[in-house]
Tab-separated table of N, CA and C in Angstrom:
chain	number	residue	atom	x	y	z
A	19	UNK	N	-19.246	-24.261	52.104
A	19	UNK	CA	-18.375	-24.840	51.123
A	19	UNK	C	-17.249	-25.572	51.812
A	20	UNK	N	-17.108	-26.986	51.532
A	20	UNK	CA	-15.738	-27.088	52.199
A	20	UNK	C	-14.217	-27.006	51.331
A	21	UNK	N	-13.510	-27.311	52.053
A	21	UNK	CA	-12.097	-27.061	51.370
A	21	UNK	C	-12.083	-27.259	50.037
A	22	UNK	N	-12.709	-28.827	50.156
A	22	UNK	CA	-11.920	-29.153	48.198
A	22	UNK	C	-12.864	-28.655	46.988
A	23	UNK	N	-13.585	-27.841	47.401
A	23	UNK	CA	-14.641	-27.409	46.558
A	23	UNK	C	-13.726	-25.983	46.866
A	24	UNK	N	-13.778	-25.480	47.728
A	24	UNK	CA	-12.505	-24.294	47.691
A	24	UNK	C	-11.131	-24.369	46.663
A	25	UNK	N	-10.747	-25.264	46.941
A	25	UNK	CA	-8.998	-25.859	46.149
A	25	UNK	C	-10.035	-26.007	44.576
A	26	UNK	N	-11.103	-26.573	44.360
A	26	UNK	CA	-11.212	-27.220	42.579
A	26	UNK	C	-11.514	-25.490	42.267
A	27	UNK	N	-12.321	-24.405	42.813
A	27	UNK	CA	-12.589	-23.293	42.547
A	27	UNK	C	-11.362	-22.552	42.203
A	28	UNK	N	-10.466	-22.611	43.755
A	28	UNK	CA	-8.882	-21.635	43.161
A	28	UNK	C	-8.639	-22.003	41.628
A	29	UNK	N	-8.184	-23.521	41.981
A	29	UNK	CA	-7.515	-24.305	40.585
A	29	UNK	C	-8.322	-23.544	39.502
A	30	UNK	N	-9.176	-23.861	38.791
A	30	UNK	CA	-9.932	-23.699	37.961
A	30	UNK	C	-10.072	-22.077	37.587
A	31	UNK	N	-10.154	-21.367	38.859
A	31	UNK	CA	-10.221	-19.709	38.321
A	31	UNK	C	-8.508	-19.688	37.794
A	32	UNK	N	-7.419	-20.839	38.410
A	32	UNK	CA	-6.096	-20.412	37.879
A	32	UNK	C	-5.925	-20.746	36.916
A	33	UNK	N	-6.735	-21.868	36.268
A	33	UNK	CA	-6.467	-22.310	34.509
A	33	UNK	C	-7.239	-21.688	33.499
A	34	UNK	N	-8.329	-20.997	33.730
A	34	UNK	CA	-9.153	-19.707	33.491
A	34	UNK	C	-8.328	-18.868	32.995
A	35	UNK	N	-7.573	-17.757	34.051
A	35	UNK	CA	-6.677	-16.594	33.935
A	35	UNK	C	-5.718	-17.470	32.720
A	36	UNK	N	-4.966	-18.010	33.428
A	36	UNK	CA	-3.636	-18.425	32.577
A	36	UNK	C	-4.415	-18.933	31.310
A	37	UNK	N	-5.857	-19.771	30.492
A	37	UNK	CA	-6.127	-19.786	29.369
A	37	UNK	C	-6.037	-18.694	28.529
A	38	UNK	N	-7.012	-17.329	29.309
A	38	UNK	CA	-7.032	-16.137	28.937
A	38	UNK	C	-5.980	-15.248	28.183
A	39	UNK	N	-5.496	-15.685	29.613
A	39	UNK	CA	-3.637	-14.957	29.001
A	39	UNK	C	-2.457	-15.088	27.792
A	40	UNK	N	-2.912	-16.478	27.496
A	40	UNK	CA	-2.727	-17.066	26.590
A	40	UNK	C	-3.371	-16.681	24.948
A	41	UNK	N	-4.347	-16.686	25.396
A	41	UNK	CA	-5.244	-16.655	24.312
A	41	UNK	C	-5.068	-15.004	23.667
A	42	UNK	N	-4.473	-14.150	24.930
A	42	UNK	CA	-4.731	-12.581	24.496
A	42	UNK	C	-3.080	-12.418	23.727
A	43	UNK	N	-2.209	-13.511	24.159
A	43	UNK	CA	-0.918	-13.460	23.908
A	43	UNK	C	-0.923	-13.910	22.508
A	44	UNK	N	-1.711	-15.223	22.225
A	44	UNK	CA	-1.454	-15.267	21.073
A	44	UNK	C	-2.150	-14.831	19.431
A	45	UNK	N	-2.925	-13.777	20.291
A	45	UNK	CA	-3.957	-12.453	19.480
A	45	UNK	C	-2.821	-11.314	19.351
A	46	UNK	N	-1.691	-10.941	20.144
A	46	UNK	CA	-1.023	-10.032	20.017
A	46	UNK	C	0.122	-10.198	18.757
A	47	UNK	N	0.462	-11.970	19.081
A	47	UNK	CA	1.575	-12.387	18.296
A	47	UNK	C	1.590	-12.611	17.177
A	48	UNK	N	-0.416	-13.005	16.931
A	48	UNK	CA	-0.681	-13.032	15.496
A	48	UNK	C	-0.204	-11.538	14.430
A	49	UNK	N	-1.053	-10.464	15.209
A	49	UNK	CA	-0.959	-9.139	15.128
A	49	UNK	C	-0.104	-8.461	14.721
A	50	UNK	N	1.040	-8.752	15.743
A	50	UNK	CA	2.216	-8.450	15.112
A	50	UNK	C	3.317	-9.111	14.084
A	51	UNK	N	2.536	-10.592	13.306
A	51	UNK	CA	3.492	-10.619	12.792
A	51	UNK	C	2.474	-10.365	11.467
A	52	UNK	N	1.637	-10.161	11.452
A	52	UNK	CA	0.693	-9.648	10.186
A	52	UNK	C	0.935	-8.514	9.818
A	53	UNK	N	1.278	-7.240	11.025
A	53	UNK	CA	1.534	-6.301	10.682
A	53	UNK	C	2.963	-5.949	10.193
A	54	UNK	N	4.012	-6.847	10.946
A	54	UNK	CA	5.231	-6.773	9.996
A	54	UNK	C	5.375	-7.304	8.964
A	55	UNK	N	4.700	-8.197	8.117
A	55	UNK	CA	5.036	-9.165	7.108
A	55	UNK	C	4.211	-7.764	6.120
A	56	UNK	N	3.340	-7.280	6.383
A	56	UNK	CA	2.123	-6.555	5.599
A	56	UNK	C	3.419	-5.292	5.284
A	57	UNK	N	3.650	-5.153	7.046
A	57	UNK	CA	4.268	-3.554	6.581
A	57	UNK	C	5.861	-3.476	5.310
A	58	UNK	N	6.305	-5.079	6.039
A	58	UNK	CA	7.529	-5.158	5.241
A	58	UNK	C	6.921	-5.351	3.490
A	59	UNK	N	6.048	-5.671	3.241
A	59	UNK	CA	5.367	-5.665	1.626
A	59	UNK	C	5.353	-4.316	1.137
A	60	UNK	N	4.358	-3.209	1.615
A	60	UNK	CA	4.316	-2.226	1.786
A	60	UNK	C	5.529	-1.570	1.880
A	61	UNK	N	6.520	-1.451	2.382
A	61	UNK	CA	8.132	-0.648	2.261
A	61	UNK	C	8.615	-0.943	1.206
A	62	UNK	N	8.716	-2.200	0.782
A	62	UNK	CA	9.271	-2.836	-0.551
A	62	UNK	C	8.762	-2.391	-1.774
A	63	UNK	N	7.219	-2.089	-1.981
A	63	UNK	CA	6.536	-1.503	-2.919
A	63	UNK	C	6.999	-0.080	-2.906
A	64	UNK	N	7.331	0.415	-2.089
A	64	UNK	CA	7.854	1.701	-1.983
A	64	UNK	C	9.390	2.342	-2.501
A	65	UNK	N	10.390	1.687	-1.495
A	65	UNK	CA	11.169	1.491	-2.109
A	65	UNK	C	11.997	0.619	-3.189
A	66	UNK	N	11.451	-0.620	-3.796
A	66	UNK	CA	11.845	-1.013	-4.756
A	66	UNK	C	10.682	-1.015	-5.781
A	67	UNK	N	11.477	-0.245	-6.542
A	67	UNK	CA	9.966	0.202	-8.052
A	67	UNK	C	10.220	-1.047	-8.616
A	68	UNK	N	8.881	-1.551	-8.829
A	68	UNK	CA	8.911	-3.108	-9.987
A	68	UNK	C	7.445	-3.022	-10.759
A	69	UNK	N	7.659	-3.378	-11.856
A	69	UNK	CA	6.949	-3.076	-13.090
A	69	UNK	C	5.648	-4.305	-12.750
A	70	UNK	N	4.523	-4.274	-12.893
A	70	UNK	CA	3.692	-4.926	-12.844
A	70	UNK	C	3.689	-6.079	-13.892
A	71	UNK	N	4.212	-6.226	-14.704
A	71	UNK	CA	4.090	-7.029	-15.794
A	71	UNK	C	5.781	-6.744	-16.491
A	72	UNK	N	6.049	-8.008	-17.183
A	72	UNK	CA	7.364	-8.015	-17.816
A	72	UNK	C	7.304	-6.999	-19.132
A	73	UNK	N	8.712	-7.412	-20.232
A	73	UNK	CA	8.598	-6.637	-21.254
A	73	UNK	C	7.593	-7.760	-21.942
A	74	UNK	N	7.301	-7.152	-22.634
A	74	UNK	CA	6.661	-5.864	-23.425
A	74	UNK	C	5.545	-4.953	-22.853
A	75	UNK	N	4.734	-5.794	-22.222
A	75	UNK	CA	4.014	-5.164	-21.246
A	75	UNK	C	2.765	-5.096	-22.213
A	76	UNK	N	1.158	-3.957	-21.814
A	76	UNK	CA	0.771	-3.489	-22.122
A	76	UNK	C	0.293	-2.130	-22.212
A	77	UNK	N	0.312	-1.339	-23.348
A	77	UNK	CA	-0.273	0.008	-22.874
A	77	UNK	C	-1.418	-0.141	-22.816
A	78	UNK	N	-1.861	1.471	-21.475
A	78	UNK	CA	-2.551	1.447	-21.711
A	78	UNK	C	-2.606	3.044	-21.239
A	79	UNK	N	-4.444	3.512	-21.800
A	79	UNK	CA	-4.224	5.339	-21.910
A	79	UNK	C	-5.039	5.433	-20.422
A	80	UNK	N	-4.356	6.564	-19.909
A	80	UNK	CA	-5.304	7.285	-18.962
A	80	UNK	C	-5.266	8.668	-18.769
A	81	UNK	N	-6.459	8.711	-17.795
A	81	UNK	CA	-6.599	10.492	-18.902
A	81	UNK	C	-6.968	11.000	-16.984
A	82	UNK	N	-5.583	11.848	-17.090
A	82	UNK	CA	-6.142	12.799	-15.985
A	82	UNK	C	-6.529	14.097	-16.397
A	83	UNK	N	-6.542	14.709	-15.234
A	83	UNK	CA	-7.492	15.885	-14.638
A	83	UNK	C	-6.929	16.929	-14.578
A	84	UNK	N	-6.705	18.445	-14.828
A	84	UNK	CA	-6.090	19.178	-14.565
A	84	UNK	C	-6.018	19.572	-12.827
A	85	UNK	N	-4.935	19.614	-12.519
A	85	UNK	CA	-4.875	19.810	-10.721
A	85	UNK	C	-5.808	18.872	-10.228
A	86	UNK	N	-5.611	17.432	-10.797
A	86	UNK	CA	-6.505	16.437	-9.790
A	86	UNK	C	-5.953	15.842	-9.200
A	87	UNK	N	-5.668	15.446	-7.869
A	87	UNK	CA	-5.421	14.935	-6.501
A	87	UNK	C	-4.330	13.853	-6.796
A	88	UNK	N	-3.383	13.605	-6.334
A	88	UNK	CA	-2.323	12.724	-6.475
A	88	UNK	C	-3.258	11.146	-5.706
A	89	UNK	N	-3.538	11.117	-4.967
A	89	UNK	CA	-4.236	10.288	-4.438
A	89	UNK	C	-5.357	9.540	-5.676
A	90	UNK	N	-6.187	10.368	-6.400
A	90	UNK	CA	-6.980	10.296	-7.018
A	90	UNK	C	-6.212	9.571	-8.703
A	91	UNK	N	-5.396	10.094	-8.707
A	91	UNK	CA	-4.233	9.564	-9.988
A	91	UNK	C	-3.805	8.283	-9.670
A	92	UNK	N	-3.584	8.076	-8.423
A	92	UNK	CA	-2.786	6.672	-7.521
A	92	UNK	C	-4.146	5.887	-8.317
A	93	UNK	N	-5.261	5.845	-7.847
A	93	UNK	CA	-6.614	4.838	-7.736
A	93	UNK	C	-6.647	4.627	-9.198
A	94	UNK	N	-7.066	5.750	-10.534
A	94	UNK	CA	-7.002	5.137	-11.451
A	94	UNK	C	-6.080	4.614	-11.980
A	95	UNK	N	-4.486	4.772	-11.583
A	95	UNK	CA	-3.774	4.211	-12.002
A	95	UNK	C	-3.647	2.327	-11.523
A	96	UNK	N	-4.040	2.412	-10.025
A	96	UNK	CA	-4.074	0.943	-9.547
A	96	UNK	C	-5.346	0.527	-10.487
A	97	UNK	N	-6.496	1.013	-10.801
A	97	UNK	CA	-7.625	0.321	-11.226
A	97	UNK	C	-7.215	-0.196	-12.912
A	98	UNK	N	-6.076	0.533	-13.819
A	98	UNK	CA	-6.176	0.509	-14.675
A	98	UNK	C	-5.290	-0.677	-15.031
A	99	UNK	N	-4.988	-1.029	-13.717
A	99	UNK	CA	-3.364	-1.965	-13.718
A	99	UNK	C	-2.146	-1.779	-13.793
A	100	UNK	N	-1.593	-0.612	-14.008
A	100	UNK	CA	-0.171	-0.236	-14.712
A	100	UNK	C	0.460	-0.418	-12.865
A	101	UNK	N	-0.367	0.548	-11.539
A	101	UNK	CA	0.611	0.026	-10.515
A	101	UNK	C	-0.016	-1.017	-9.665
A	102	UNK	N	0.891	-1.209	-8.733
A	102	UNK	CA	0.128	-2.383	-7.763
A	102	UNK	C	-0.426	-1.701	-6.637
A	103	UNK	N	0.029	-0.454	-5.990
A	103	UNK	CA	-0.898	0.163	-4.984
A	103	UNK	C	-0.679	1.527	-5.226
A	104	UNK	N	-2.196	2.324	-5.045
A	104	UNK	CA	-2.137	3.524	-4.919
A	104	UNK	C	-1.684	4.153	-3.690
A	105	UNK	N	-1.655	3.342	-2.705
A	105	UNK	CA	-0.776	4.498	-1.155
A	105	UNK	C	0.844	4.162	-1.857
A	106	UNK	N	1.745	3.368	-2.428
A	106	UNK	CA	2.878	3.882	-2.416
A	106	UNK	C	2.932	4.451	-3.190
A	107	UNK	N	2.288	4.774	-4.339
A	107	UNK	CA	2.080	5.825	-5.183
A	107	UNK	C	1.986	7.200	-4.924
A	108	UNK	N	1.412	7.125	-3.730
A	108	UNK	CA	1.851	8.382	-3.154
A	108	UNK	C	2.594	8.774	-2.420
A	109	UNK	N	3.171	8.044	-1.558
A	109	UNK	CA	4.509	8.026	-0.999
A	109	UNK	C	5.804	8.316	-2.349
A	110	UNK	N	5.628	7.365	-3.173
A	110	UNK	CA	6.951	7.719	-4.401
A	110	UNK	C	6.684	8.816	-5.015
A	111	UNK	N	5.416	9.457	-4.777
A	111	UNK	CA	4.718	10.940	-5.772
A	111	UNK	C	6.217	11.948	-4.434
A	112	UNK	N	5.493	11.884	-3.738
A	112	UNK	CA	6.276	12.722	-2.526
A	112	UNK	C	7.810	12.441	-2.330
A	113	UNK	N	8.285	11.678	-2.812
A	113	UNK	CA	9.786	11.585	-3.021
A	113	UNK	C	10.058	12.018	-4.448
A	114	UNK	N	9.189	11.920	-5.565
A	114	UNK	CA	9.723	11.995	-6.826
A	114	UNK	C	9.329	13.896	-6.941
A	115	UNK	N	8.825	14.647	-6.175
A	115	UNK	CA	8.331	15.600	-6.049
A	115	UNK	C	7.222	15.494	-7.469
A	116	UNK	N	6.270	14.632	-7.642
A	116	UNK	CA	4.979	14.675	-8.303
A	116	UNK	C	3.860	15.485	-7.730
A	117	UNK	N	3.442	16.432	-8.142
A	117	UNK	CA	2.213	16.693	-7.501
A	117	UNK	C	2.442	17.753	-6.752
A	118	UNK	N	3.906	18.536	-6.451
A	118	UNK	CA	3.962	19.558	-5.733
A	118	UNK	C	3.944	20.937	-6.316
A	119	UNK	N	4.070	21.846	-6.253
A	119	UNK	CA	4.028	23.538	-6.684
A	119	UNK	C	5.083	23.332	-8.230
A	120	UNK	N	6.142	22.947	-7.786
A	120	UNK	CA	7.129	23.101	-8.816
A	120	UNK	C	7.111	22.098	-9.827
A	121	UNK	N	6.154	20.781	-9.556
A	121	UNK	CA	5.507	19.591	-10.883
A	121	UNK	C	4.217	19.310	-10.562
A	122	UNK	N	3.029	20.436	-10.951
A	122	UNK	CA	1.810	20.270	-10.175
A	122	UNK	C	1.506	18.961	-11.223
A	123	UNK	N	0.193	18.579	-11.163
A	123	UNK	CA	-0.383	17.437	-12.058
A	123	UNK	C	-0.862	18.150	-13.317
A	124	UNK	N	-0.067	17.488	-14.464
A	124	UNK	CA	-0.452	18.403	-16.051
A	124	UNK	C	-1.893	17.665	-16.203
A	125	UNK	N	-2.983	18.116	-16.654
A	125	UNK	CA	-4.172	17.279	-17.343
A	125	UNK	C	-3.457	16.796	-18.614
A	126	UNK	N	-4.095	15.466	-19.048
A	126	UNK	CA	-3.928	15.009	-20.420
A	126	UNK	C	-4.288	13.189	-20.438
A	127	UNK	N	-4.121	12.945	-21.983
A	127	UNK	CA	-4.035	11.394	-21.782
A	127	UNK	C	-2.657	10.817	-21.971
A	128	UNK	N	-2.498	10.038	-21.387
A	128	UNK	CA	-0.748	9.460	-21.562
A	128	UNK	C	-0.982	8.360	-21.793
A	129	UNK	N	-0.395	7.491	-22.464
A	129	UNK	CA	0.349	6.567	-22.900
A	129	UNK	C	1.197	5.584	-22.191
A	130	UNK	N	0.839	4.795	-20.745
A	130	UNK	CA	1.379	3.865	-20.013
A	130	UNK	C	1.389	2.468	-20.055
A	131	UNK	N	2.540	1.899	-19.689
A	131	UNK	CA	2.830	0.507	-20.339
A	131	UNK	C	2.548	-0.211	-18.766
A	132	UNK	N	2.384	-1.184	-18.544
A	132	UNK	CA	2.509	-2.197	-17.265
A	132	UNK	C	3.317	-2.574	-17.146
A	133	UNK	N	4.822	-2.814	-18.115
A	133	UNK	CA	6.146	-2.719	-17.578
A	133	UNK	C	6.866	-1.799	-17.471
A	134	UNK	N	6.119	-0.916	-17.209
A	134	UNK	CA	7.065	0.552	-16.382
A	134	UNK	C	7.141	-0.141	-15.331
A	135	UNK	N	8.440	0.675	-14.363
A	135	UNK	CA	8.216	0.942	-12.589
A	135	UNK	C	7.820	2.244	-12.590
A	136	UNK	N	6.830	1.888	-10.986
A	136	UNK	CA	6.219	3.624	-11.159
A	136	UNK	C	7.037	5.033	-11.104
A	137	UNK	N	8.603	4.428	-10.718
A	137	UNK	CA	9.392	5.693	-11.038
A	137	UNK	C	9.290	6.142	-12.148
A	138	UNK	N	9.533	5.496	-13.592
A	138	UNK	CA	8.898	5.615	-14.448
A	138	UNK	C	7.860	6.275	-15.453
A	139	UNK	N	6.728	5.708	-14.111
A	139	UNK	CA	5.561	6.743	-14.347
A	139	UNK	C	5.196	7.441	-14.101
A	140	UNK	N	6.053	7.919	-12.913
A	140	UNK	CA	5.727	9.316	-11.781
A	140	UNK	C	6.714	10.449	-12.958
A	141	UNK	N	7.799	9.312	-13.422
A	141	UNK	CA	8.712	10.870	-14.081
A	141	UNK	C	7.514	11.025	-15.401
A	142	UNK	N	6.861	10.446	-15.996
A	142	UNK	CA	6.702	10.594	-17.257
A	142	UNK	C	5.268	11.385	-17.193
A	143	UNK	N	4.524	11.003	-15.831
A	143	UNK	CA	3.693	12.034	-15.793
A	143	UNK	C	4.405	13.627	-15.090
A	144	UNK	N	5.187	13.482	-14.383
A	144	UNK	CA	5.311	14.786	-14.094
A	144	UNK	C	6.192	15.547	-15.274
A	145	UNK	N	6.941	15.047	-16.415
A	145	UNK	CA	7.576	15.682	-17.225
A	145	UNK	C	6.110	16.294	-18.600
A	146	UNK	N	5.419	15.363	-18.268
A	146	UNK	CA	4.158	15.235	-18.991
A	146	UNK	C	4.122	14.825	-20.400
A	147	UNK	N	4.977	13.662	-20.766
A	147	UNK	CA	4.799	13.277	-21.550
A	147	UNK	C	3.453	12.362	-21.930
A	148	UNK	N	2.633	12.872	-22.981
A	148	UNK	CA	1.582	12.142	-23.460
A	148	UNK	C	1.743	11.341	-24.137
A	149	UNK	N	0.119	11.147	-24.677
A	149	UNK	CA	0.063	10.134	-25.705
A	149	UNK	C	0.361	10.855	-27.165
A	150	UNK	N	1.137	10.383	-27.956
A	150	UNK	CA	0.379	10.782	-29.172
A	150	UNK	C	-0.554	11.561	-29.594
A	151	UNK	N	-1.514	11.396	-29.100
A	151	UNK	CA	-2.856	12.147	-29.964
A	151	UNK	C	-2.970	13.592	-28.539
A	152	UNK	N	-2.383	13.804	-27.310
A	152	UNK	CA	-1.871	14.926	-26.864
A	152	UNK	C	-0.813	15.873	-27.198
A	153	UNK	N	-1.234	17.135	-26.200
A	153	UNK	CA	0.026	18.184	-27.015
A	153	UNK	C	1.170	18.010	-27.352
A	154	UNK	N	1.541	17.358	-25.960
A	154	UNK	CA	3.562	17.194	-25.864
A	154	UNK	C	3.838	16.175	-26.882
């Protein structure tokens, strides 16, 4: 091999690395700003309760389970529309003490609007207010 076939090889393995490096840099930078923009959404749903829909809203009934899973309450509640995610639903269950020994989950059907905030709906299921055509 002579030299300049030596020198185009260095060169070339050096714009190689440094492409690489680049390329892994700007896989990290994507990364992290997806994960802060995502996570900062996620905190906000958490700590600021906001009603899915304005007034008047719509009701609508859902019917839990006696001692069924806070997690499991989160999903039909996101599926039914009233919240926007079932993980901060459980995060605000665990601050609103929903779901623990001293406000386990009452079974019944309740009566929920889409302009609640889920504070709202965390108090109204754990006080257990129903629907109408339930006990309370």
């Amino acid at each position: 091999m002579s030299d300049t076939t030596r020198e185009i090889n260095k060169v070339t393995g050096t714009i190689i690395r440094v492409s690489w490096k680049l390329i892994v840099y700007a896989v990290v930078a994507l990364l992290l700003y997806e994960g802060i923009t995502r996570g900062y959404a996620f905190g906000h749903d958490i700590f600021s309760s906001s009603a899915m829909a304005s007034e008047p809203g719509v009701d609508m009934r859902v019917t839990i389970k006696d001692d069924e899973e806070v997690a499991d309450i989160g999903a039909a509640l996101e599926k039914a529309g009233v919240i926007k995610s079932r993980y901060a639903f459980v995060i605000q269950s665990i601050f609103y003490d929903y779901g623990s020994s001293d406000h386990p989950v009452e079974g019944g059907t309740y009566l929920l609007n889409n302009s609640m905030t889920s504070k709202e709906i965390i108090l109204a299921l754990r006080e257990g207010i129903k629907d109408e055509a339930g006990e309370e």
